[in-house]
Short mmCIF file of C-alpha atoms in Angstrom, two decimals:
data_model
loop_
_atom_site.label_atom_id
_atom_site.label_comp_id
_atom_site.label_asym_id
_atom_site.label_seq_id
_atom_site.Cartn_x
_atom_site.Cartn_y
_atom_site.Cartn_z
CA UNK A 1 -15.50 15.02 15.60
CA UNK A 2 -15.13 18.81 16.64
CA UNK A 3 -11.78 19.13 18.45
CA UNK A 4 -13.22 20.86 21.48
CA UNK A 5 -15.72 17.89 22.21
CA UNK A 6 -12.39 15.42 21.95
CA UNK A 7 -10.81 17.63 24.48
CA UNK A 8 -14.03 18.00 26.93
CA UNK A 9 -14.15 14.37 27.21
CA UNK A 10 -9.87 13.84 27.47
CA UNK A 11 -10.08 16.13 30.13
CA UNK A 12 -13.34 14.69 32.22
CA UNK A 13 -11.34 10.83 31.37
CA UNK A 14 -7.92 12.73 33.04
CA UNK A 15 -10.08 13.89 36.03
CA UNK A 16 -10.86 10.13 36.68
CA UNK A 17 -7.13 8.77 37.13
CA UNK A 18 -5.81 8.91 40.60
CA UNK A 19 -2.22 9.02 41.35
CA UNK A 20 -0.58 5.25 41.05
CA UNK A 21 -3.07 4.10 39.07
CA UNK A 22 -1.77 2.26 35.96
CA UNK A 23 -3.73 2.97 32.77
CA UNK A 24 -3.65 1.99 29.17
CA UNK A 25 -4.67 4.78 26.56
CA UNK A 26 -5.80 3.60 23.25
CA UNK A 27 -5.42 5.32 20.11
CA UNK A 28 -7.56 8.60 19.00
CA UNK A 29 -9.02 10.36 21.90
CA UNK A 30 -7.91 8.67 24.67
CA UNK A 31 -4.23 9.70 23.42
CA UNK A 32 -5.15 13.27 24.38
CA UNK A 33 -5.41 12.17 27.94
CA UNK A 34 -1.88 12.65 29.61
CA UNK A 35 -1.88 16.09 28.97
CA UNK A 36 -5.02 16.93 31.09
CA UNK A 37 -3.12 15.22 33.89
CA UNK A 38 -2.71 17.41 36.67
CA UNK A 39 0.91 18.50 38.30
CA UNK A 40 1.49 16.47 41.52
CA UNK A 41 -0.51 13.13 40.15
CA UNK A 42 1.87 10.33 39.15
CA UNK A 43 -0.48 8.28 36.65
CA UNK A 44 1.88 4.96 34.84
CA UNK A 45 0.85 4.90 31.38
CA UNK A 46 0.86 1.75 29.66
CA UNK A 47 1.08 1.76 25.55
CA UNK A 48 0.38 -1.62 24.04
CA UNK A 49 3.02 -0.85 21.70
CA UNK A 50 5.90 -1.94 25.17
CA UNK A 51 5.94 0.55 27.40
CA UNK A 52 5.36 2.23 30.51
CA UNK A 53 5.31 5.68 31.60
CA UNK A 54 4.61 7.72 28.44
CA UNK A 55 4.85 11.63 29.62
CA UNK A 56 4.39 13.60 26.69
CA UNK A 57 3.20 13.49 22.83
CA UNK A 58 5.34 15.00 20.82
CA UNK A 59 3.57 17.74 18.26
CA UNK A 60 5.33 16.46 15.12
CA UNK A 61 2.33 14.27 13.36
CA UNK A 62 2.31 16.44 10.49
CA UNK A 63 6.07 15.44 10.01
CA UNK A 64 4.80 12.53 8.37
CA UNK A 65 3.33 13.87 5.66
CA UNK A 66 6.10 15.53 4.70
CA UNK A 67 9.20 12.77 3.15
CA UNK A 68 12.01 15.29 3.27
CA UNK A 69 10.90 16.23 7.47
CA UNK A 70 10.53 13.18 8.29
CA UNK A 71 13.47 12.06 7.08
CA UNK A 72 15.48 14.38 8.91
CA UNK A 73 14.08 14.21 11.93
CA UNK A 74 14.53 10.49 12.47
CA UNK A 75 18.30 10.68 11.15
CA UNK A 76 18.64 13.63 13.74
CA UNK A 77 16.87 11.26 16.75
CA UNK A 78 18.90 8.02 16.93
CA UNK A 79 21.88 9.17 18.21
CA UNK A 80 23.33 10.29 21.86
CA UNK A 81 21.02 13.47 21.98
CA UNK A 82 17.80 11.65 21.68
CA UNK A 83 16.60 10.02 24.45
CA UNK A 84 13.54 9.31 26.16
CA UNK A 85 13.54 12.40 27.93
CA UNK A 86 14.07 14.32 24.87
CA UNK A 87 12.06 11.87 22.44
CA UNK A 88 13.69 9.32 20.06
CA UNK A 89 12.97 7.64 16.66
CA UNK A 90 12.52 4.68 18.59
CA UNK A 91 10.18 5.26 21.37
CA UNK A 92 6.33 5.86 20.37
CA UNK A 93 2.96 5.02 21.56
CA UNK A 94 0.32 2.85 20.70
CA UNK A 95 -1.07 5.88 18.30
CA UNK A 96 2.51 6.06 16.50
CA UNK A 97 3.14 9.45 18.02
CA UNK A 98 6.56 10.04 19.26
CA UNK A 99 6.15 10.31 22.92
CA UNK A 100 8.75 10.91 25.85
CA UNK A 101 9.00 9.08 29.03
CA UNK A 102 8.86 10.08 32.93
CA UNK A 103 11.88 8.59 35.07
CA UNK A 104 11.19 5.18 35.92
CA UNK A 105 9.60 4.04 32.47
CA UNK A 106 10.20 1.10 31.07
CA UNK A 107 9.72 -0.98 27.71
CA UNK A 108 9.22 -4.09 26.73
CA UNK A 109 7.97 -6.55 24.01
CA UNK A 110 4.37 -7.65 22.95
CA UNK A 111 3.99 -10.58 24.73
CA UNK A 112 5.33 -8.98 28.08
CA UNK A 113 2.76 -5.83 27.09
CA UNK A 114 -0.12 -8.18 26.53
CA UNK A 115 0.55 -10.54 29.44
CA UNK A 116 0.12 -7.33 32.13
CA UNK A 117 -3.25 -6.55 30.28
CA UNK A 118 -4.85 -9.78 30.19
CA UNK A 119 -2.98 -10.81 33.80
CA UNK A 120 -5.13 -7.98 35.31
CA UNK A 121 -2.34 -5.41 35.87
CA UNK A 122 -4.36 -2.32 34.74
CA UNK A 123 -6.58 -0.59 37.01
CA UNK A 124 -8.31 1.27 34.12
CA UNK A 125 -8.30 0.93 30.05
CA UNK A 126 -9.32 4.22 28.16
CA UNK A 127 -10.82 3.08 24.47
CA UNK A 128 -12.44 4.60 21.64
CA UNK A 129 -16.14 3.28 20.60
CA UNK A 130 -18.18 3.14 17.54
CA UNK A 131 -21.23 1.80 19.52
CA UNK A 132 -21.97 0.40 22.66
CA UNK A 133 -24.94 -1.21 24.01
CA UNK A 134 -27.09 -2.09 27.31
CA UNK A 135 -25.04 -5.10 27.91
CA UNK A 136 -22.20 -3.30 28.62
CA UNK A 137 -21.02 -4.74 25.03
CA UNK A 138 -18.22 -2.80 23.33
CA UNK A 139 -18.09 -1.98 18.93
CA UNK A 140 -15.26 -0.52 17.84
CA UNK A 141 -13.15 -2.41 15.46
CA UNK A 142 -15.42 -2.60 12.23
CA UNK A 143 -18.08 -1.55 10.18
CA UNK A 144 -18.92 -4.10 7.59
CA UNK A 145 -18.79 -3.17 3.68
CA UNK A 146 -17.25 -0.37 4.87
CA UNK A 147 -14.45 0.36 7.25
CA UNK A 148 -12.20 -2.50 8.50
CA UNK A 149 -9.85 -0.99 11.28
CA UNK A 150 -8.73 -4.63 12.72
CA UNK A 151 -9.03 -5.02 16.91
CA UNK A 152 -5.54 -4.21 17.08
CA UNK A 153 -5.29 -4.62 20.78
CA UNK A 154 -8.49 -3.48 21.76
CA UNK A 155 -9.78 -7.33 22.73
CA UNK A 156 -6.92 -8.13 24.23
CA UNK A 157 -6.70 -4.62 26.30
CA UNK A 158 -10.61 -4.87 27.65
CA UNK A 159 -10.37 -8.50 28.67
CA UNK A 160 -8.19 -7.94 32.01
CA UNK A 161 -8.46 -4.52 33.09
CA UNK A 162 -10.37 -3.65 36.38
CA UNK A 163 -12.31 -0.49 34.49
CA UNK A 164 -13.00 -0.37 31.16
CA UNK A 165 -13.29 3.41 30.00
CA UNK A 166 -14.98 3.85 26.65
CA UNK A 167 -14.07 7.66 25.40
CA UNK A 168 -16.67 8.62 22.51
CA UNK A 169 -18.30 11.19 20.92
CA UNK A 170 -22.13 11.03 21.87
CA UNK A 171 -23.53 9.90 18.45
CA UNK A 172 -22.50 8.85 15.09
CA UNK A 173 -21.53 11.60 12.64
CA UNK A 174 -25.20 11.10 11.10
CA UNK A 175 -26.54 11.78 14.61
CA UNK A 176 -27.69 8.20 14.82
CA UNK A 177 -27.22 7.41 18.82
CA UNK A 178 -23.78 5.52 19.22
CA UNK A 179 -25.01 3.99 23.17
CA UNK A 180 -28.00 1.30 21.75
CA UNK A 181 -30.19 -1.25 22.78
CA UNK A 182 -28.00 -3.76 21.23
CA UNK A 183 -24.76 -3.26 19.37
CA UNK A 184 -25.04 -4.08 15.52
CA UNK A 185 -21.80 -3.83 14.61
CA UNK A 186 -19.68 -6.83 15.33
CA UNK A 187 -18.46 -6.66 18.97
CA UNK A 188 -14.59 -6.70 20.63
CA UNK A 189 -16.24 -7.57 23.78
CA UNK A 190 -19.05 -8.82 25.79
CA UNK A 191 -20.28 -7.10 28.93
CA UNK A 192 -17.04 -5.01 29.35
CA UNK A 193 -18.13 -1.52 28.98
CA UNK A 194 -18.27 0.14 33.09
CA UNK A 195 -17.62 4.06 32.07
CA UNK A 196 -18.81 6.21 29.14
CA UNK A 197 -17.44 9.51 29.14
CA UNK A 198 -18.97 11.70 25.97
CA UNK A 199 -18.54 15.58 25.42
CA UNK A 200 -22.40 15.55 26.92
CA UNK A 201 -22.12 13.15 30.17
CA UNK A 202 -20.20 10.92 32.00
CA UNK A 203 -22.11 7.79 32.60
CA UNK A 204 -21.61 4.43 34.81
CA UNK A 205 -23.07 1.08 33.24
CA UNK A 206 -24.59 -1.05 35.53
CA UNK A 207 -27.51 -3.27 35.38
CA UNK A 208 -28.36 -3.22 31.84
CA UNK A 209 -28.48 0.85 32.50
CA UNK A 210 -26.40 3.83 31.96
CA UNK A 211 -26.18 5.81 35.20
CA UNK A 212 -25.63 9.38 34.37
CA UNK A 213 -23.35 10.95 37.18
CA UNK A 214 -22.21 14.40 35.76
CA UNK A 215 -23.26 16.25 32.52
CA UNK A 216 -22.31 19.34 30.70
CA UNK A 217 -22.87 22.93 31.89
CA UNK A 218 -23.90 23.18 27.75
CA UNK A 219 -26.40 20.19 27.43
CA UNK A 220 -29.89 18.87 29.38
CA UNK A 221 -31.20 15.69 30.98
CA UNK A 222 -33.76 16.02 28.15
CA UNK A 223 -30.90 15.97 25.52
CA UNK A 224 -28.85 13.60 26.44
CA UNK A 225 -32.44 10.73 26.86
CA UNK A 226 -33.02 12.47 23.23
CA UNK A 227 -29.67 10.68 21.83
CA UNK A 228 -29.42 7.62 23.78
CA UNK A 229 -31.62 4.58 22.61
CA UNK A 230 -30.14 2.91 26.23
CA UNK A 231 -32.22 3.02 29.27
CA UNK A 232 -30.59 5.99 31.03
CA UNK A 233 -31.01 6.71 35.24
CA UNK A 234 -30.25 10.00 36.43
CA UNK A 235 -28.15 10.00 39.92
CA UNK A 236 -29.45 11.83 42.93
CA UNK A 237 -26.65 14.16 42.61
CA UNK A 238 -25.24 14.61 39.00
CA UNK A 239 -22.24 16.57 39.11
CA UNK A 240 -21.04 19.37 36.46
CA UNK A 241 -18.75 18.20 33.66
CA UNK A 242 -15.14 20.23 33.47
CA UNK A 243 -15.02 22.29 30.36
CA UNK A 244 -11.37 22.98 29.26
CA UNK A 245 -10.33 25.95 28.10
CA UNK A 246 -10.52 26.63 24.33
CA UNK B 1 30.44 -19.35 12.02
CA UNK B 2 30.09 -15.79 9.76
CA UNK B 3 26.11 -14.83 10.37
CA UNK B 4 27.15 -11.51 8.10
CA UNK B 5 25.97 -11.29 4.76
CA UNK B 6 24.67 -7.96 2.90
CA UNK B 7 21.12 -6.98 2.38
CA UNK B 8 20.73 -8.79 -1.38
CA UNK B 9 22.33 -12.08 -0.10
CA UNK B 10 19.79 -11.64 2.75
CA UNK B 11 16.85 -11.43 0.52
CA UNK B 12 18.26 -13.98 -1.72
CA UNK B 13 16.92 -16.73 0.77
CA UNK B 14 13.59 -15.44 0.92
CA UNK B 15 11.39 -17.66 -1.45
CA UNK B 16 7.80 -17.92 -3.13
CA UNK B 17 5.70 -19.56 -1.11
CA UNK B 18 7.10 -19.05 1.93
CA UNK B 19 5.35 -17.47 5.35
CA UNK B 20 7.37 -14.60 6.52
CA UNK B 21 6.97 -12.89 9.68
CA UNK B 22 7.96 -9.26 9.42
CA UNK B 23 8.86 -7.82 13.34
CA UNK B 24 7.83 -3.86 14.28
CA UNK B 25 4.82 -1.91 15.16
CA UNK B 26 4.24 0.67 12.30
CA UNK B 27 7.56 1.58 11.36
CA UNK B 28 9.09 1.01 14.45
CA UNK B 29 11.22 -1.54 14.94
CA UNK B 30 10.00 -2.50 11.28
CA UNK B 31 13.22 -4.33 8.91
CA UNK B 32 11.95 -1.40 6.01
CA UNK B 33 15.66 -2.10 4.78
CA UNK B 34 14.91 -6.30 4.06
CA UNK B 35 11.32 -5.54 3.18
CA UNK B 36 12.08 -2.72 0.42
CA UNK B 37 14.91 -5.62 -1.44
CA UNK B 38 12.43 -8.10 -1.09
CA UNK B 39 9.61 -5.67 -2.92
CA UNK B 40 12.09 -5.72 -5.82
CA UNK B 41 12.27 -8.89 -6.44
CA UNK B 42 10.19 -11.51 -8.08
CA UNK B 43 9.01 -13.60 -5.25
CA UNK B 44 4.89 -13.57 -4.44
CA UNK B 45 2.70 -15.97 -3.18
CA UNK B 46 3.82 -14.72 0.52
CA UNK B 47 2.10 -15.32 3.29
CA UNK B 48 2.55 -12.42 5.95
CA UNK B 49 2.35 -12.58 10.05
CA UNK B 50 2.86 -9.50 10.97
CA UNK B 51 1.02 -7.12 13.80
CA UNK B 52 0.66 -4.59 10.88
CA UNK B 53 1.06 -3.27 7.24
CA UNK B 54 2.70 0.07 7.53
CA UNK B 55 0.97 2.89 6.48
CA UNK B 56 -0.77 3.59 3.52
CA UNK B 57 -1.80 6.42 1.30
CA UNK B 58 2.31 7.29 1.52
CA UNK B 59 4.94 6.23 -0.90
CA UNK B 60 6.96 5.64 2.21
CA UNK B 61 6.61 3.99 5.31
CA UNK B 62 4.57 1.80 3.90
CA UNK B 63 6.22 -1.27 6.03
CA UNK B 64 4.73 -4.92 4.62
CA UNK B 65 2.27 -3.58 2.95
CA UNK B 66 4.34 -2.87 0.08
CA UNK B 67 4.68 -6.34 -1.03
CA UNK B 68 0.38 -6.08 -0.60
CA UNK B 69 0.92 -3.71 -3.18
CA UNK B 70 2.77 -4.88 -5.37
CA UNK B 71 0.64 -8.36 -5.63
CA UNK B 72 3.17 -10.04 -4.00
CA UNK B 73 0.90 -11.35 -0.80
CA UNK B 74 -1.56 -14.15 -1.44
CA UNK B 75 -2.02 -14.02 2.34
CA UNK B 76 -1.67 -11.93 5.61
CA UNK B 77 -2.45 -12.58 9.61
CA UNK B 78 -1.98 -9.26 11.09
CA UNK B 79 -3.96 -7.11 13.85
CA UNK B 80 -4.18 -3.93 12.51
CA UNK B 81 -4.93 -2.34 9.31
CA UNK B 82 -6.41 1.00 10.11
CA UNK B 83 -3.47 3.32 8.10
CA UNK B 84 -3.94 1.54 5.38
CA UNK B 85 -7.26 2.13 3.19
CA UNK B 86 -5.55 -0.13 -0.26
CA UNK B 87 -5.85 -3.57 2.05
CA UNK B 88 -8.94 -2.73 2.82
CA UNK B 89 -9.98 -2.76 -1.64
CA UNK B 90 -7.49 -5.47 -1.70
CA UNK B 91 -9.60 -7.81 0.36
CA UNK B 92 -12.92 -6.49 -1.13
CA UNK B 93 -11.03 -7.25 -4.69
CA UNK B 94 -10.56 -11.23 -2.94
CA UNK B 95 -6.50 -9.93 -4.19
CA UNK B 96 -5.67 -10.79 -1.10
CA UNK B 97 -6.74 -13.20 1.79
CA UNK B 98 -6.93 -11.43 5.49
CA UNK B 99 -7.07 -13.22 8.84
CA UNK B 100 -7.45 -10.42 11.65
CA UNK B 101 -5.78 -11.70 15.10
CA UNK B 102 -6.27 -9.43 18.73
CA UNK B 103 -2.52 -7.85 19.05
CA UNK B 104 -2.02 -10.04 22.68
CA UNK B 105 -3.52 -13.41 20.68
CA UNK B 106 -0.91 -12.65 18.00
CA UNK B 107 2.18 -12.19 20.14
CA UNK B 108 1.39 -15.54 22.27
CA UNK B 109 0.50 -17.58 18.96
CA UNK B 110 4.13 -16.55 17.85
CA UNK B 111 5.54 -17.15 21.19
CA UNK B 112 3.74 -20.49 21.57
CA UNK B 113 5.39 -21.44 17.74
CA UNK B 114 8.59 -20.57 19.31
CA UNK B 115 8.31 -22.23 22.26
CA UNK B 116 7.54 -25.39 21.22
CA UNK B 117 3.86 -25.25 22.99
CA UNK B 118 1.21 -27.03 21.16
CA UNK B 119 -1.34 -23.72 21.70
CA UNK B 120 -2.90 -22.23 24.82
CA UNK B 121 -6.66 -20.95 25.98
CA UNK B 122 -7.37 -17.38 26.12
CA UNK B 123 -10.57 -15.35 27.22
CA UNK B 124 -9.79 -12.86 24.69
CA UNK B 125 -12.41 -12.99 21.63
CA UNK B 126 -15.20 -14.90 23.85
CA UNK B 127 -18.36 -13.78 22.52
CA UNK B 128 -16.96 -11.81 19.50
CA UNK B 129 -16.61 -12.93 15.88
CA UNK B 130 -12.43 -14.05 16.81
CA UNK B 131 -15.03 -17.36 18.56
CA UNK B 132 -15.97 -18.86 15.51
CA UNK B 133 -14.70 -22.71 14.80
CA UNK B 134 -12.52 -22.36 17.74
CA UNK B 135 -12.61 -24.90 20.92
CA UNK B 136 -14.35 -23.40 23.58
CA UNK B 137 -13.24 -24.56 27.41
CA UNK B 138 -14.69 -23.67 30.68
CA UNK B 139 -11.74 -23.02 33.09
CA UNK B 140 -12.68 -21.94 36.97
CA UNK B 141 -16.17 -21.12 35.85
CA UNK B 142 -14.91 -18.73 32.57
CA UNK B 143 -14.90 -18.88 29.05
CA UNK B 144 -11.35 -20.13 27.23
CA UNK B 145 -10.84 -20.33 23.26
CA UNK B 146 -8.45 -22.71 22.16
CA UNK B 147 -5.33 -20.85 20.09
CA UNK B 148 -2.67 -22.31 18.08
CA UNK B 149 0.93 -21.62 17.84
CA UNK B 150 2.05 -19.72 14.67
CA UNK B 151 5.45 -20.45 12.83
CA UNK B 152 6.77 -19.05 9.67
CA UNK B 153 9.39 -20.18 6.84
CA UNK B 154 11.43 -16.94 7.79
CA UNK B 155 11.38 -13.83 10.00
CA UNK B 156 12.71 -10.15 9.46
CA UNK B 157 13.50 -8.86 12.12
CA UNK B 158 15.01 -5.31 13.10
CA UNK B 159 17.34 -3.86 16.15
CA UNK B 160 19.33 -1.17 17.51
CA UNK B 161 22.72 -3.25 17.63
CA UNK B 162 23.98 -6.82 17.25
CA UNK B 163 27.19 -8.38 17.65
CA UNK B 164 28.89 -10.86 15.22
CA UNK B 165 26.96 -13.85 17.21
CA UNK B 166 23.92 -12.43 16.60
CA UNK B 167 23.32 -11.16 20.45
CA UNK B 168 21.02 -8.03 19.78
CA UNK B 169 19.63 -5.26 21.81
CA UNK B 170 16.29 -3.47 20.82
CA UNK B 171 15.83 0.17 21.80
CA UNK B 172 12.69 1.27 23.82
CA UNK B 173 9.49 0.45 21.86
CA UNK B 174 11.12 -0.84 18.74
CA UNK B 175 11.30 -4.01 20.48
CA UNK B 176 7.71 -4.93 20.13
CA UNK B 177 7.06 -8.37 17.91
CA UNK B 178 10.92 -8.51 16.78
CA UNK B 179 12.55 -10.86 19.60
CA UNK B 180 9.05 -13.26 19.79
CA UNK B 181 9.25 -13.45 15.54
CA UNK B 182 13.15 -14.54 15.99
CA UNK B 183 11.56 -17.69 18.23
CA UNK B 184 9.21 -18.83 15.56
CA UNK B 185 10.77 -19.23 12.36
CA UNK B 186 12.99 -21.51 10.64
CA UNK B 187 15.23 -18.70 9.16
CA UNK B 188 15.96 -15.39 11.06
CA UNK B 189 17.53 -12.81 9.26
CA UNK B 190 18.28 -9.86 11.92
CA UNK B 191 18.55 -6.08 10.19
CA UNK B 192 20.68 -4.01 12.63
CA UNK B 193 22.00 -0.53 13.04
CA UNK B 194 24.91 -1.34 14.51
CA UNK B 195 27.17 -4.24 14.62
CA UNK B 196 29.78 -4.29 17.86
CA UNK B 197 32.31 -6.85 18.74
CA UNK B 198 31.14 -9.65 20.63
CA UNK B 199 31.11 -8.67 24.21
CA UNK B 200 30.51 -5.52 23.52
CA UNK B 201 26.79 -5.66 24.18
CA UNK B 202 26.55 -6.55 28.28
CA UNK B 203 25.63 -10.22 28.59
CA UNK B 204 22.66 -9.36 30.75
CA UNK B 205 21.74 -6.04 28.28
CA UNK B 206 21.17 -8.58 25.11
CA UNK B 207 17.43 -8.70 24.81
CA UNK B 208 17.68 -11.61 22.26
CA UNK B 209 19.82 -14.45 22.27
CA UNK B 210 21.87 -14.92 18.84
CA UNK B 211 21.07 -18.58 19.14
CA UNK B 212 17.71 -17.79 17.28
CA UNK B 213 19.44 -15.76 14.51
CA UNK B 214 20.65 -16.97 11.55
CA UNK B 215 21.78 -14.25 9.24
CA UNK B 216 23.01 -10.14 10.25
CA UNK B 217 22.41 -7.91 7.79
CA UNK B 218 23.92 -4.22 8.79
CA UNK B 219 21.87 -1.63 7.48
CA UNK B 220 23.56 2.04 8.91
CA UNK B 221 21.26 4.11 7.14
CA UNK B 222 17.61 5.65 7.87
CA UNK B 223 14.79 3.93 4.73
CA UNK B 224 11.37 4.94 5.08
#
């Protein structure tokens, strides 16, 4: 996926969050998210992983892929100069990026994480998608013969939370339309999906239909009915997505 | 009581056969030191609970999945696989059995096993393939699947600092699956950084009790 349409629809997902509100970010796009944030907004970021209040993403991936760097950096961040304000080989998020925290985070184990998620503690879950469908059902864990990803916590994460975010590119790689009739691909969960932000719209799901309520300054109504197989509605006043920039 | 013992003692109790839980997320909070001995030695026929397998397409890092590997794994229950593209031809190949388990389900089968709770109903799976052959109850008008508790012959486990009781104290998200794993297994051998003097570690800052370990192995420096 192009790295601009990632950050169109991080950015339009960040626009969403109001201050307080306490959100889990899955791995791939959404993890882009906290950085659209705006100043003066206090969102609580939840990482399945244990924790709570994830500020930034450190810009060391590429570490890994180097023995000797990575290496060094986690003998140089264990000690009393690493912390979570400052990062630390021990604090990551649920996409294994080292992360650091804002005051007043704090960690936890898996059952603890899991509990708040299925107890209904999270006003919004941000997710990646392969496909989802009219129902509202969510893909996003496997492709059969081909890819097997495991649901990590992606079931688990979509079962209790009061908004279910799916954060997508428009359509498959092949162009095929990823929002379908029916999902083929085996499902992490029934009638959960209620927002589909792509780098073309931002759409609501409600009865069996996606409600389109903003859309790119760089797309069309026409294009957007062109690559969804879903029944899509048009509201009576369809904003203008944010386009960050470049 | 002496819990100390050094890392090939440690690994000396693992056996074939037996169902080891390995604790972390990734690397983090991962016993790499405990899992590395035990990928030198000639034990297979493991069966593996763990929430991942490391990464793979590294030679490092590679957390459980290195015993996958090396054809020491007839079986693993994990969550997540997605680093790791050789499971993936490992399972095709029918090398290697794989039970996928949602994260949450995972951590409360493990703390059920340690709890001494026969199992519990969750909504999580309902409708999905994680349904099939499993008890289905209707509680206040929704959808519950029966889960069972999950125990193991031994757990690795991995933390920040222990004392000489086995009291240890995780550090931020390194915590993750590594106190829960301590609760479910008949053996628990606890890797640590650092090993203090009892009473060192505030008795309201010990995240685990050292009731549920059995064996300290100190392992000072960074393995990936």
């Amino acid at each position: 996926m192009s790295d601009i349409n990632r950050q169109i629809i991080a950015c339009n997902i960040a626009d969403m969050l109001e201050d307080g509100m306490f959100v889990n970010l899955g791995v791939g796009i959404p993890t882009l998210i906290s950085n659209y944030i705006s100043y003066g907004k206090t969102v609580l970021l939840h990482g399945e992983n244990g924790c709570i209040g994830q500020d930034k993403v450190l810009d060391n991936d590429k570490l890994l892929y180097d023995r000797k760097e990575i290496t060094e950096w986690l003998a140089s961040h264990g000690g009393k100069d690493s912390d979570w304000r400052r990062g630390h080989r021990d604090l990551n998020n649920a996409g294994d990026s080292f992360i650091t925290m804002i005051p007043g985070a704090s960690c936890f184990d898996s059952a603890m994480s899991f509990a708040m998620a299925r107890g209904g503690r999270l006003d919004a879950t941000v997710l990646g998608g392969l496909q989802i469908d009219k129902y509202g059902n969510l893909a996003n864990w496997m492709v059969p013969g081909k890819m097997i990803n495991g649901m990590g916590g992606a079931m688990d994460l979509v079962c209790g939370a009061k908004k279910v975010i799916v954060a997508m590119e428009h359509c498959s790689k092949s162009g095929a339309p990823k929002i379908v009739e029916e999902c083929s691909l085996p499902l992490t969960a029934v009638a959960c999906v209620d927002v589909v932000v792509t780098e073309l719209c931002v759409m609501e799901h409600k009865d069996n239909k996606y409600l389109v309520k903003s859309i790119s300054p760089n797309t069309s109504p026409d294009e957007i009915l062109s690559k969804t197989e879903a029944t899509v509605v048009f509201d009576t006043e369809v904003k203008t997505m944010r386009i960050p920039p470049a | 009581m002496n819990k100390i013992i050094n890392l090939k003692e440690a690994v000396d109790l693992i056996h074939s056969g037996d169902t080891v839980m390995v604790g972390g997320f990734t690397y983090f909070g991962c016993p790499l030191h405990l899992l590395y001995e035990l990928a030198d030695r000639e034990v297979d026929n493991l069966t593996i609970i763990s929430e991942d397998l490391g990464y793979g397409g590294l030679p490092y890092l590679q957390g459980a999945g290195v015993l996958i590997n090396n054809g020491q794994v007839k079986e693993a229950q994990v969550s997540f696989i997605g680093y790791y593209p050789e499971i993936t031809e490992a399972v095709k190949d029918e090398r290697l059995k794989l039970t996928l388990i949602p994260q949450g389900t995972l951590a409360e089968r493990i703390r059920a096993g340690g709890s001494g709770l026969g199992g519990f109903y969750t909504p999580v799976g309902v409708g999905t393939v994680v349904e099939e052959g499993k008890e289905i109850k209707i509680i206040n008008n929704k959808k519950y699947l029966l889960e069972y508790p999950l125990r193991a012959d031994v757990a690795l486990i991995k933390c920040k600092t222990a004392d000489h009781l086995g009291n240890a104290a995780f550090k931020y998200t390194a915590e993750n699956f590594n106190p829960l794993m301590a609760m479910a297994a008949d053996l628990v051998i606890l890797e640590t950084e650092e090993l203090v003097e009892n009473g060192a570690i505030e008795p309201d800052s010990v995240d685990l009790p050292g009731v549920f370990v059995d064996k300290i192995v100190l392992c000072k420096d960074v393995v990936i």
